[in-house]
CSV table of C-alpha atoms in Angstrom, one decimal:
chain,number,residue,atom,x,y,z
A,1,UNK,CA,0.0,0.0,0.0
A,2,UNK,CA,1.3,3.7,-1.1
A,3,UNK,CA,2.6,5.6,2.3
A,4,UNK,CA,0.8,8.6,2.9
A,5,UNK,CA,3.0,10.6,5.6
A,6,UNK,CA,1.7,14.3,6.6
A,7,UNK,CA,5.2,15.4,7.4
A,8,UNK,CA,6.7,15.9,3.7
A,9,UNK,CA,9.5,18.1,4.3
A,10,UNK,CA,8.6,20.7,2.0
A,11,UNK,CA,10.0,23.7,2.1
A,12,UNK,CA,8.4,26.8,2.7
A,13,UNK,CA,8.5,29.7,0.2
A,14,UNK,CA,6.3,32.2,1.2
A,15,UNK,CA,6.2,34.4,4.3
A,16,UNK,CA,3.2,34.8,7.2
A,17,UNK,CA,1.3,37.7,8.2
A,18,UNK,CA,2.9,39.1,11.2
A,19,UNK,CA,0.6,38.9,13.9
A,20,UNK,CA,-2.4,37.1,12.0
A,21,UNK,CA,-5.6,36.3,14.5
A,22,UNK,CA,-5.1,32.5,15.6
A,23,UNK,CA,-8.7,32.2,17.4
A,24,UNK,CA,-12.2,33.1,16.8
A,25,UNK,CA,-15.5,32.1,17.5
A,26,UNK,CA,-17.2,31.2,20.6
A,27,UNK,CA,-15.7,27.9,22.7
A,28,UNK,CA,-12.5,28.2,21.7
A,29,UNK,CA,-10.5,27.1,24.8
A,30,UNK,CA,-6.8,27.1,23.3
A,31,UNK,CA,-4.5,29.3,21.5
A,32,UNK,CA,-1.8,28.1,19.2
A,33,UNK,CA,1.2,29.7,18.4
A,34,UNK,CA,2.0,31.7,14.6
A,35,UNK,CA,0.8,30.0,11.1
A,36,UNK,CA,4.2,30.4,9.6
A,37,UNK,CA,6.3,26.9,9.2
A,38,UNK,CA,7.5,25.2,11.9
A,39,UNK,CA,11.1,24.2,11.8
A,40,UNK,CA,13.0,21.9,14.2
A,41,UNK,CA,16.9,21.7,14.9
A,42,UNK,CA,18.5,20.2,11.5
A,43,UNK,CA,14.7,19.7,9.6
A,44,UNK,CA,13.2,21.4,7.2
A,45,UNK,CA,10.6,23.6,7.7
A,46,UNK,CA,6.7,22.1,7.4
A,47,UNK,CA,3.7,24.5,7.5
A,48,UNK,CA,1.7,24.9,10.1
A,49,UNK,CA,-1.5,22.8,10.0
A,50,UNK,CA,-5.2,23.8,11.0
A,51,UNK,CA,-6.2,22.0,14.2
A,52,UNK,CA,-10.1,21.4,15.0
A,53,UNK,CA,-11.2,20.0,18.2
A,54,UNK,CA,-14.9,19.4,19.4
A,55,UNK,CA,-16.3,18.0,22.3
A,56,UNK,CA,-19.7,17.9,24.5
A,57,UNK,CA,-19.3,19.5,27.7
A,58,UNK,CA,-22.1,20.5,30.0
A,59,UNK,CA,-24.7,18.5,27.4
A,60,UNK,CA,-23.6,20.6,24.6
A,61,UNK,CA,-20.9,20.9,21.8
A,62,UNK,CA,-18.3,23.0,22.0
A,63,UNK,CA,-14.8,24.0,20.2
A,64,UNK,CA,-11.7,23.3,22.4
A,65,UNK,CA,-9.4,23.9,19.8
A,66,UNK,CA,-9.7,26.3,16.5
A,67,UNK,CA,-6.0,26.7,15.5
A,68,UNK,CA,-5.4,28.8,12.4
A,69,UNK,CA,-3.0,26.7,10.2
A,70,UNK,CA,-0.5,28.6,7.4
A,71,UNK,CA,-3.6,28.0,4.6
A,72,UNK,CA,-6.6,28.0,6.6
A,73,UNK,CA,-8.7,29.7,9.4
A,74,UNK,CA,-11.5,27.9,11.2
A,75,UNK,CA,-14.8,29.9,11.6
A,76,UNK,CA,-17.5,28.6,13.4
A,77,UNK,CA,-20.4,29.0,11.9
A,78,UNK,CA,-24.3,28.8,12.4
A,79,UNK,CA,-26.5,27.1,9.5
A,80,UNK,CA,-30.1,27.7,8.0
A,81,UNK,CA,-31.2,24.9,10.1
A,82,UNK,CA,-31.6,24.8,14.2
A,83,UNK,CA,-28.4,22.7,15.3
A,84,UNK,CA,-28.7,19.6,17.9
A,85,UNK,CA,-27.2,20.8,21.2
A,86,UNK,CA,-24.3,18.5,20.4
A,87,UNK,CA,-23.9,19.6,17.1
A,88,UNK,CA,-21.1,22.3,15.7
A,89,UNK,CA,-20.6,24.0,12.3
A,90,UNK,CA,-17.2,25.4,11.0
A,91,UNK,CA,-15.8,26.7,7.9
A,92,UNK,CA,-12.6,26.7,6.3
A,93,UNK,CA,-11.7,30.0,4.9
A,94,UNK,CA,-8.3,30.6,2.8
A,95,UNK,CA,-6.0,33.2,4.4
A,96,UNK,CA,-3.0,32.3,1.7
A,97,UNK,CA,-2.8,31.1,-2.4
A,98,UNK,CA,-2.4,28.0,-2.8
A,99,UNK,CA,-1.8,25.1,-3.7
A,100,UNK,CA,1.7,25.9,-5.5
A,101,UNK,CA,4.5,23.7,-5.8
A,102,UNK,CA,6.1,23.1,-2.9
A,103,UNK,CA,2.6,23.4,-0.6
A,104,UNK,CA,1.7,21.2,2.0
A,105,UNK,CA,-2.0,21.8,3.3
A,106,UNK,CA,-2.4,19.9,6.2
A,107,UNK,CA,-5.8,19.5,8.3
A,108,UNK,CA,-6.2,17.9,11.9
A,109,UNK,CA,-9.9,17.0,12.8
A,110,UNK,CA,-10.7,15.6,16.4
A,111,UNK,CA,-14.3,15.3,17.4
A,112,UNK,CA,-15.0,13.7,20.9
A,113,UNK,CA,-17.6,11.4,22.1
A,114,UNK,CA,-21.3,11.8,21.2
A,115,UNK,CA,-19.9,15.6,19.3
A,116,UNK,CA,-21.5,16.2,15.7
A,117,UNK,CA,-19.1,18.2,14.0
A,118,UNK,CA,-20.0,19.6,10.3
A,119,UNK,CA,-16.9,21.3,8.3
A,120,UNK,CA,-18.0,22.9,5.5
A,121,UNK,CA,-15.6,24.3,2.4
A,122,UNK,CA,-17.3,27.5,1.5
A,123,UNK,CA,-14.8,27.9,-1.8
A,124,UNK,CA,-13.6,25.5,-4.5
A,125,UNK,CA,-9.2,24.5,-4.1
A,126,UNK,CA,-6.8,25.1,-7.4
A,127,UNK,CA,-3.9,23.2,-7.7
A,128,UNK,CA,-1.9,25.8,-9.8
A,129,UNK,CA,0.6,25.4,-12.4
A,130,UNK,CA,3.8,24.1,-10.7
A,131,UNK,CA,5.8,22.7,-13.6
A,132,UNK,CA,5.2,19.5,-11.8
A,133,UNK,CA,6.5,20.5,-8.4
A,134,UNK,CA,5.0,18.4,-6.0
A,135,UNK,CA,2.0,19.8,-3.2
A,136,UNK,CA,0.2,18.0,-1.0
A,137,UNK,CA,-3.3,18.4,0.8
A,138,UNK,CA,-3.9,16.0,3.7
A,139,UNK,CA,-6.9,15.3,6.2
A,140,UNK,CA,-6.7,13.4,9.2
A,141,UNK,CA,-9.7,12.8,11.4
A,142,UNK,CA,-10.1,11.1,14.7
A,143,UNK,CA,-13.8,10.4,15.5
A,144,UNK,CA,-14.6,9.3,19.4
A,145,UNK,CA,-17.3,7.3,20.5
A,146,UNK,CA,-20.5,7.7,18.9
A,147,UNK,CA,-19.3,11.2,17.2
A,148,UNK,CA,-20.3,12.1,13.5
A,149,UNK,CA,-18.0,14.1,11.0
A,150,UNK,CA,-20.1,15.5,8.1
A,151,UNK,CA,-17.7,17.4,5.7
A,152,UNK,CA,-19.0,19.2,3.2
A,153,UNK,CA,-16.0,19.2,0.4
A,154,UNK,CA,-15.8,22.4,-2.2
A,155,UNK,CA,-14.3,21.3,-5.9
A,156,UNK,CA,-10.7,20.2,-5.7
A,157,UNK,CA,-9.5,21.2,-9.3
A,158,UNK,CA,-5.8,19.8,-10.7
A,159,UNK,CA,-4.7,22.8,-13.2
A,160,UNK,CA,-2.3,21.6,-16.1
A,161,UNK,CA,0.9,21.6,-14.9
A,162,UNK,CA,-0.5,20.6,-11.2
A,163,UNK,CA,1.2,17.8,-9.3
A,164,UNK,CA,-0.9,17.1,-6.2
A,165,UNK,CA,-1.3,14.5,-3.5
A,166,UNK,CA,-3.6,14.5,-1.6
A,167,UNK,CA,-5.0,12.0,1.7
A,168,UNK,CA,-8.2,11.4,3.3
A,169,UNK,CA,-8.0,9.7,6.6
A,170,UNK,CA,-10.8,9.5,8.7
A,171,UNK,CA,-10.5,6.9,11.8
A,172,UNK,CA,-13.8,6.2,13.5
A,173,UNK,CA,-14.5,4.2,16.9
A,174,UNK,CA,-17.0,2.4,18.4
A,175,UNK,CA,-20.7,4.0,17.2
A,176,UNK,CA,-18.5,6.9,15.5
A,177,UNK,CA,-20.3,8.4,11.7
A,178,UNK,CA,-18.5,9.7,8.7
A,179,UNK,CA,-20.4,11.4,6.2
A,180,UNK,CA,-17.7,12.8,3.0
A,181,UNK,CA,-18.4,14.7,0.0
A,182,UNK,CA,-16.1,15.7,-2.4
A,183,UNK,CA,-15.4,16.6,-6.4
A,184,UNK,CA,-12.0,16.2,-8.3
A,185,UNK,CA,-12.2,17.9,-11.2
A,186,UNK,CA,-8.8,17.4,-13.7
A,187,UNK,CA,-8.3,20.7,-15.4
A,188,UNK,CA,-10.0,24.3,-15.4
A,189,UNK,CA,-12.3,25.5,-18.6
A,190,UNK,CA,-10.1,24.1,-21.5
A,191,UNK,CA,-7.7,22.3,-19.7
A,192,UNK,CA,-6.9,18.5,-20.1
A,193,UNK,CA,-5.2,19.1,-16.3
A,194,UNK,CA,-2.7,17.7,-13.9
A,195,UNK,CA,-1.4,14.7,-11.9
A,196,UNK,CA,-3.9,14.2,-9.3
A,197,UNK,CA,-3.2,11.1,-6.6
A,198,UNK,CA,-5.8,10.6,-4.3
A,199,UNK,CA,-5.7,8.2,-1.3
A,200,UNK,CA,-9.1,7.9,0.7
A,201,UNK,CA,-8.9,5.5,4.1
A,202,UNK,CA,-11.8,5.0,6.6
A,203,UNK,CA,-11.0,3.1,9.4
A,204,UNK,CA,-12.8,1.4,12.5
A,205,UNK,CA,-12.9,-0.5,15.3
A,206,UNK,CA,-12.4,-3.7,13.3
A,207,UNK,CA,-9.9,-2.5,10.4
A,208,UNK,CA,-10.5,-0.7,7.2
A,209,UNK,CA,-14.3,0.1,6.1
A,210,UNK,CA,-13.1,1.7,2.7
A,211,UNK,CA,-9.2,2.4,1.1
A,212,UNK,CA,-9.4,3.9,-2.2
A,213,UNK,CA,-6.2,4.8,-4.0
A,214,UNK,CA,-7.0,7.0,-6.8
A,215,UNK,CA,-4.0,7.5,-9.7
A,216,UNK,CA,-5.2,10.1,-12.0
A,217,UNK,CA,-1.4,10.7,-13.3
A,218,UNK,CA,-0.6,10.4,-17.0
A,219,UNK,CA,-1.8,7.7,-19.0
A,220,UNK,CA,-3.7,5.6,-16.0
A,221,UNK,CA,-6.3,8.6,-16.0
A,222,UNK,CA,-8.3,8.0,-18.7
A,223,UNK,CA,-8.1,4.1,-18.5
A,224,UNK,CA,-11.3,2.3,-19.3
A,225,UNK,CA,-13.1,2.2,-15.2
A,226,UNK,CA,-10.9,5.0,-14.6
A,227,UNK,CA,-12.3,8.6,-15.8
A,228,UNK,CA,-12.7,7.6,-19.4
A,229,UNK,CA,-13.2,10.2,-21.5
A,230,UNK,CA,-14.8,12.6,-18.3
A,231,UNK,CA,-12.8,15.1,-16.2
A,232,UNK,CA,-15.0,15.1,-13.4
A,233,UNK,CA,-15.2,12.4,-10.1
A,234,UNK,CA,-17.6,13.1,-7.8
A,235,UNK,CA,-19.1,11.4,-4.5
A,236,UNK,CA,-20.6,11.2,-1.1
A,237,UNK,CA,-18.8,8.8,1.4
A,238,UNK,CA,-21.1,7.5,4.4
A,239,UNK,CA,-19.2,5.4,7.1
A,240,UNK,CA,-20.1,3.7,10.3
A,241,UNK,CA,-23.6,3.3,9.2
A,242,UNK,CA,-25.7,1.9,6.4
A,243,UNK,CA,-28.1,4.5,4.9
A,244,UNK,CA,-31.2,4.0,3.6
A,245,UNK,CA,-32.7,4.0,-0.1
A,246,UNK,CA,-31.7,6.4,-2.5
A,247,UNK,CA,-34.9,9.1,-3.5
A,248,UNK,CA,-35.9,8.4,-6.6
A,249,UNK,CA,-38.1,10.3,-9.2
A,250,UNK,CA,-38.9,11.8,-11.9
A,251,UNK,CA,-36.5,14.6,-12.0
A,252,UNK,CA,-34.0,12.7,-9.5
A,253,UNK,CA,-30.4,12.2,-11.3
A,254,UNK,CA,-29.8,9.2,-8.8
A,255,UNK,CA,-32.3,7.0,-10.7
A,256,UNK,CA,-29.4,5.5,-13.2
A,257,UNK,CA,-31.2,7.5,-16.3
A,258,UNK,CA,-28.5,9.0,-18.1
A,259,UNK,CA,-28.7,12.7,-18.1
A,260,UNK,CA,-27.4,14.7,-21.1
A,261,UNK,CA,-23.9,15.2,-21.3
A,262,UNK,CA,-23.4,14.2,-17.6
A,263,UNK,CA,-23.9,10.5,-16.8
A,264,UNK,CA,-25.5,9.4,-13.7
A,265,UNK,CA,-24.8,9.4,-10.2
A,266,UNK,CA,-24.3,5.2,-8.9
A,267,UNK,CA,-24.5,4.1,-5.3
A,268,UNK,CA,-22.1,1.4,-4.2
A,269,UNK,CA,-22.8,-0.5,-1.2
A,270,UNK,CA,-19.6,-0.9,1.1
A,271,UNK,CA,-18.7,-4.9,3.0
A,272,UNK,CA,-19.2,-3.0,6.4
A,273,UNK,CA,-21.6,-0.4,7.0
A,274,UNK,CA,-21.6,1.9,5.0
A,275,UNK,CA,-21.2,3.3,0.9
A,276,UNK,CA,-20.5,5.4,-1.3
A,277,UNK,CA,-22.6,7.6,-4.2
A,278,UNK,CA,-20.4,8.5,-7.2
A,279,UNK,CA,-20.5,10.8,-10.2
A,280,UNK,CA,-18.6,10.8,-13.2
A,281,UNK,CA,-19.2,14.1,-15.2
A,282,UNK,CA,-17.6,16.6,-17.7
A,283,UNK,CA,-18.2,19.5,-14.9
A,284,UNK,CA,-18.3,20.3,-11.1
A,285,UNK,CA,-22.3,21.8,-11.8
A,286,UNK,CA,-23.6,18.4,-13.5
A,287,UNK,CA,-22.0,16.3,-10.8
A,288,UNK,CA,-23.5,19.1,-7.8
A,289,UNK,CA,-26.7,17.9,-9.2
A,290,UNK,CA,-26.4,14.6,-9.5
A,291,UNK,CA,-25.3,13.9,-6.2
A,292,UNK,CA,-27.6,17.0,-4.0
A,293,UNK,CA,-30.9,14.7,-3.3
A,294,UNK,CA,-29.1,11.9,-2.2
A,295,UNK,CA,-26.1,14.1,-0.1
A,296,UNK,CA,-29.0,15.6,1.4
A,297,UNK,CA,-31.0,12.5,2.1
A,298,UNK,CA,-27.7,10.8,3.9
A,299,UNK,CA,-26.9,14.1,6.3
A,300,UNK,CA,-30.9,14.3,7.5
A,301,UNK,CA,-30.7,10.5,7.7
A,302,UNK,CA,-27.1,11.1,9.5
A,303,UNK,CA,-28.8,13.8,11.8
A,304,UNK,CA,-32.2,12.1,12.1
A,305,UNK,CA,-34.0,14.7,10.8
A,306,UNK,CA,-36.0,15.5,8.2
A,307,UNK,CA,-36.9,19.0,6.1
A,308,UNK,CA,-34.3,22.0,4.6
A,309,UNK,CA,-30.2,21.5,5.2
């Protein structure tokens, strides 16, 4: 199995704010030091990465740690719908360019026992142009007992010229939920776009519930049961539980009726509990659409609710 290490020894090539706001939002309980990289005696510099605790205190969620990383500032956020008392909303907002060559986004997610925690990316992520210089994005979750992670993922497009790596790795104990949407899109308006590698791992109490490794580099891209002749993978991840059936209807796209210019949205049921919903499309708005009903159906399932996100 390909390694996926967080520290990647990249070097750092641009400078920090001085004095950039490290905390915000109510419940925030700890303050971290600078976002500019963090060098050790004789190692290169990393960049600092965004740190995200939850927990339930007094019967009801709180933040205990929102740590601005070098990238990207936590902001907690309140949604169009009444939250749980256990439940907590933050958004990732850019405070720097990226990704560049050289980059190294890192993301560290811990939501305590019986904690709902929903991360939402309010703006799509370019992989620029690096003349093949090597970035990497990386997300590593730790879920505690009967916690849920609903992330909400934002396009993550792989420009021409783009060499990205980028991890998923989401570890979930007893009664724990994972709920995962993203889009990786190979190449802006025109493009035919960059090397993409993406490595997706769920675990649990009893080993792995789902480990994709995704090679969209060179050739292997367009291989038949790759992406064909499409640039755009889409899907919805549920873990830890089994969800019900899809909706289905007339103007549904997750009915397996093949939509114009856009394909269809297919659900794939995983060995343990859980599955996955997955779009292949030629752009980021067909594959939104395709996958919104049932994305929407596994979060109300996920929060046992029912009515408007």
């Amino acid at each position: 199995m390909p390694s996926t290490a967080t520290d990647t020894g990249l070097t750092a090539d641009r400078p920090t704010a001085a004095g950039a706001d490290q905390r915000t939002g109510p419940g925030a309980e700890s303050v971290g030091a600078g976002a500019g990289p963090i060098a050790g005696p004789g190692t290169a510099p990393s960049f600092r990465p965004t740190r995200i605790t939850a927990e339930c205190r007094g019967g009801r969620a709180r933040f205990t740690e929102l740590d601005q990383g070098h990238y990207l500032a936590p902001r907690p956020v309140r949604g169009a719908f009444p939250a749980a008392p256990n439940h907590v909303r933050v958004a990732l907002i850019g405070i720097h360019m990226m990704l560049l060559g050289g980059d190294d986004v890192r993301l560290q997610v811990r939501v305590g026992p019986g904690t709902v925690l929903e991360v939402v990316e309010p703006a799509g992520m370019v992989a620029y142009d690096a003349d093949g210089v090597a970035s990497r994005w990386t997300l590593d979750a730790q879920l505690g007992e009967g916690a849920a992670l609903i992330w909400e993922g934002a396009p993550f497009i792989a420009a021409d010229g783009a060499n990205v790596h980028r991890s998923t790795r989401i570890s979930l104990a007893a009664g724990a939920r994972a709920l995962v949407r993203e889009a990786l899109v190979l190449g802006r308006s025109g493009e035919q776009g960059g090397d993409l590698r993406s490595i997706t791992r769920l675990t649990g109490p009893d080993g792995d519930l789902l480990y994709e490794d995704l090679d969209l580099t060179g050739p292997r891209r367009r291989a038949v049961g790759v992406l064909g002749g499409t640039k755009v993978l889409a899907g919805a991840t549920a873990a830890g539980w089994r969800p019900g059936p899809l909706p289905v209807g007339p103007t549904s796209e997750l009915s397996g009726t093949e939509v114009p210019g856009g394909g269809t949205a297919r659900r794939f049921d995983l060995a343990a509990d859980g599955a996955v919903l997955r779009a292949l499309t030629d752009s980021a708005h067909r594959a939104d659409r395709q996958l919104d009903a049932g994305w929407k159906a596994w979060k109300d399932e996920l929060l046992g609710r029912s009515g408007p996100a």
